[in-house]
C-alpha cells in the first residue's frame, strides 16, 4: 500500500489557535489528523471537521466519544485520552483496550509527555502536549506518523513546525 501520514496532537487545554494552525497546515495533505483530548473546546466547534477527537478528563462537553477505533486499509487505530485506563498508574488497561480493539496503533495523551513504544505488537504513541509539556522534555510538541507495509516512523514537531529530532523512532510492524 502507499504509505499513510498521520498528524497527532493532544492536550491543547483551551489553545484553539494551535489546533487551528496545525489543522490548516496539514488538512488535505496528511491522511488523517487526530486530537487525543483535553482540548477544552466545545464538541460542536467547526474546528473538528476533519479531525478525529476524543474526550479528555478536562472536557466536560459530553459530545466527545471516549474512544475511537478506526479501521484503515490494512491497519487499525485505537484512540483514547488515557485517564479512563488510569495510565498514571499502570499501562495494563490501555494495552487491554488496544488489544480488544485489535489495534495496530494506539494514540493517547493525558500525561503531557511525548512517548512512542511497542508492546504486544502494538505501537503506542503519545504526541505530548502542544501547550503544557511535563517531564524532562520541556517542549510543546505534536507528532507525525508515517505508516507503510513494514514500518511505523514517528517524528515530533514543535509548535513552530520544526522537527524535534531527538525523539524520532522507527518501529517494525
Ligand atoms: Mn491534559
Coordinates of C-alpha atoms and ligand atoms in Angstrom, one line a residue:
X1 CA 0.0 0.0 0.0
X2 CA 1.0 3.6 -0.3
X3 CA 2.3 5.0 3.0
X4 CA -0.1 6.9 5.2
X5 CA 0.8 10.1 7.1
X6 CA -1.0 10.9 10.3
X7 CA -0.7 14.1 12.4
X8 CA -1.4 13.6 16.1
X9 CA -1.8 16.3 18.8
X10 CA -3.1 16.4 22.3
X11 CA -3.8 18.4 25.4
X12 CA -4.1 21.8 23.9
X13 CA -6.1 23.0 27.0
X14 CA -8.0 25.9 25.6
X15 CA -5.5 27.0 23.0
X16 CA -7.7 26.9 19.9
X17 CA -5.2 28.8 17.8
X18 CA -2.6 25.9 17.8
X19 CA -5.3 23.4 16.8
X20 CA -6.4 25.7 14.0
X21 CA -2.7 26.2 12.9
X22 CA -1.9 22.5 12.8
X23 CA -5.2 21.7 11.0
X24 CA -4.6 24.4 8.4
X25 CA -1.1 23.2 7.8
X26 CA -2.0 19.5 7.3
X27 CA -5.7 19.2 6.3
X28 CA -5.8 17.7 2.8
X29 CA -2.1 16.9 3.0
X30 CA -1.9 14.3 5.8
X31 CA -4.2 11.3 5.5
X32 CA -5.7 11.9 8.9
X33 CA -5.4 14.4 11.9
X34 CA -6.0 13.3 15.5
X35 CA -6.5 15.2 18.8
X36 CA -6.2 12.9 21.8
X37 CA -8.3 15.0 24.2
X38 CA -8.2 17.9 26.7
X39 CA -8.8 20.5 24.0
X40 CA -11.4 22.2 26.4
X41 CA -13.2 23.4 23.2
X42 CA -16.9 22.7 22.6
X43 CA -17.5 19.5 20.7
X44 CA -19.7 21.5 18.3
X45 CA -16.8 23.7 17.2
X46 CA -16.3 23.5 13.5
X47 CA -12.6 23.2 14.1
X48 CA -13.3 19.4 14.5
X49 CA -14.4 19.0 10.9
X50 CA -11.6 16.8 9.5
X51 CA -10.1 15.9 12.9
X52 CA -10.6 12.7 14.9
X53 CA -11.0 13.8 18.5
X54 CA -11.8 12.1 21.9
X55 CA -12.7 13.3 25.3
X56 CA -10.1 14.1 27.9
X57 CA -10.6 14.4 31.7
X58 CA -10.9 18.2 31.3
X59 CA -13.5 18.0 28.5
X60 CA -16.9 18.5 30.2
X61 CA -18.7 18.6 26.9
X62 CA -20.5 15.2 26.6
X63 CA -20.4 15.4 22.8
X64 CA -17.0 13.8 22.6
X65 CA -16.5 10.0 22.4
X66 CA -14.3 8.4 25.0
X67 CA -12.6 6.2 22.4
X68 CA -12.4 5.8 18.6
X69 CA -11.5 2.6 16.8
X70 CA -10.7 3.4 13.2
X71 CA -10.0 0.8 10.5
X72 CA -7.8 2.0 7.8
X73 CA -6.8 0.0 4.7
X74 CA -4.6 -2.7 6.4
X75 CA -4.3 -1.5 10.0
X76 CA -6.5 -0.3 12.8
X77 CA -6.0 2.8 15.0
X78 CA -7.4 3.0 18.6
X79 CA -7.6 6.5 20.1
X80 CA -8.3 7.5 23.7
X81 CA -7.2 10.1 26.1
X82 CA -5.9 7.6 28.7
X83 CA -7.4 8.8 32.0
X84 CA -10.1 6.1 31.8
X85 CA -7.4 3.5 31.8
X86 CA -5.5 5.0 34.7
X87 CA -2.3 5.4 32.8
X88 CA -0.8 7.4 35.6
X89 CA -0.5 4.1 37.5
X90 CA -0.4 1.2 35.0
X91 CA -0.2 0.5 31.3
X92 CA -2.2 -2.7 31.6
X93 CA -5.6 -1.3 31.0
X94 CA -4.5 0.8 28.0
X95 CA -2.9 -2.3 26.5
X96 CA -6.0 -4.3 27.0
X97 CA -8.1 -1.6 25.4
X98 CA -5.8 -1.6 22.3
X99 CA -5.7 -5.4 22.2
X100 CA -9.5 -5.7 22.4
X101 CA -9.8 -3.2 19.6
X102 CA -7.3 -5.3 17.5
X103 CA -5.4 -2.1 17.1
X104 CA -2.0 -1.8 15.3
X105 CA -1.6 1.7 16.6
X106 CA -2.9 3.2 19.9
X107 CA -3.0 7.0 20.3
X108 CA -3.3 8.5 23.7
X109 CA -2.5 11.7 25.7
X110 CA -3.1 12.8 29.2
X111 CA 0.4 12.6 30.5
X112 CA 1.7 15.6 28.5
X113 CA 4.9 13.6 27.8
X114 CA 5.9 12.5 24.3
X115 CA 6.3 8.8 24.1
X116 CA 6.4 6.1 21.4
X117 CA 6.7 2.4 22.4
X118 CA 5.7 -1.0 21.2
X119 CA 4.0 -3.7 23.3
X120 CA 2.2 -6.8 22.2
X121 CA 2.8 -5.9 18.6
X122 CA 1.0 -2.6 19.0
X123 CA 2.7 0.8 18.7
X124 CA 1.6 3.3 21.4
X125 CA 2.0 7.0 20.8
X126 CA 1.6 10.0 23.0
X127 CA 2.3 13.2 21.0
X128 CA 3.0 15.2 24.1
X129 CA 1.1 18.4 24.8
X130 CA 1.0 21.4 22.3
X131 CA 0.6 23.7 25.3
X132 CA 1.8 22.3 28.6
X133 CA 4.7 19.9 28.4
X134 CA 5.6 18.0 31.5
X135 CA 8.6 15.8 32.4
X136 CA 12.2 16.1 31.2
X137 CA 11.3 17.2 27.6
X138 CA 10.2 20.8 28.1
X139 CA 9.0 21.3 24.6
X140 CA 5.4 21.9 23.2
X141 CA 5.1 19.1 20.6
X142 CA 2.9 17.2 18.3
X143 CA 3.7 14.0 16.3
X144 CA 3.8 12.8 12.8
X145 CA 3.4 9.1 11.9
X146 CA 4.3 7.6 8.6
X147 CA 2.9 4.1 8.2
X148 CA 3.8 1.7 5.5
X149 CA 3.7 -2.0 5.0
X150 CA 6.7 -2.8 7.2
X151 CA 7.3 0.2 9.4
X152 CA 5.8 3.0 11.5
X153 CA 8.0 6.1 11.7
X154 CA 7.3 8.6 14.4
X155 CA 8.7 12.1 14.5
X156 CA 7.9 15.0 16.7
X157 CA 7.5 18.7 15.8
X158 CA 7.4 21.9 17.8
X159 CA 4.6 24.4 17.6
X160 CA 6.7 26.3 15.1
X161 CA 6.6 23.1 13.0
X162 CA 10.3 22.4 13.4
X163 CA 11.5 18.8 13.7
X164 CA 12.5 17.8 17.2
X165 CA 15.0 15.1 16.1
X166 CA 15.9 13.6 19.5
X167 CA 12.6 11.8 19.6
X168 CA 12.5 10.2 16.2
X169 CA 11.8 6.5 16.3
X170 CA 11.0 3.7 13.8
X171 CA 9.1 0.5 14.6
X172 CA 8.8 -2.7 12.7
X173 CA 5.1 -3.7 12.3
Ligands
LIG1 MN1 -4.3 17.3 29.9

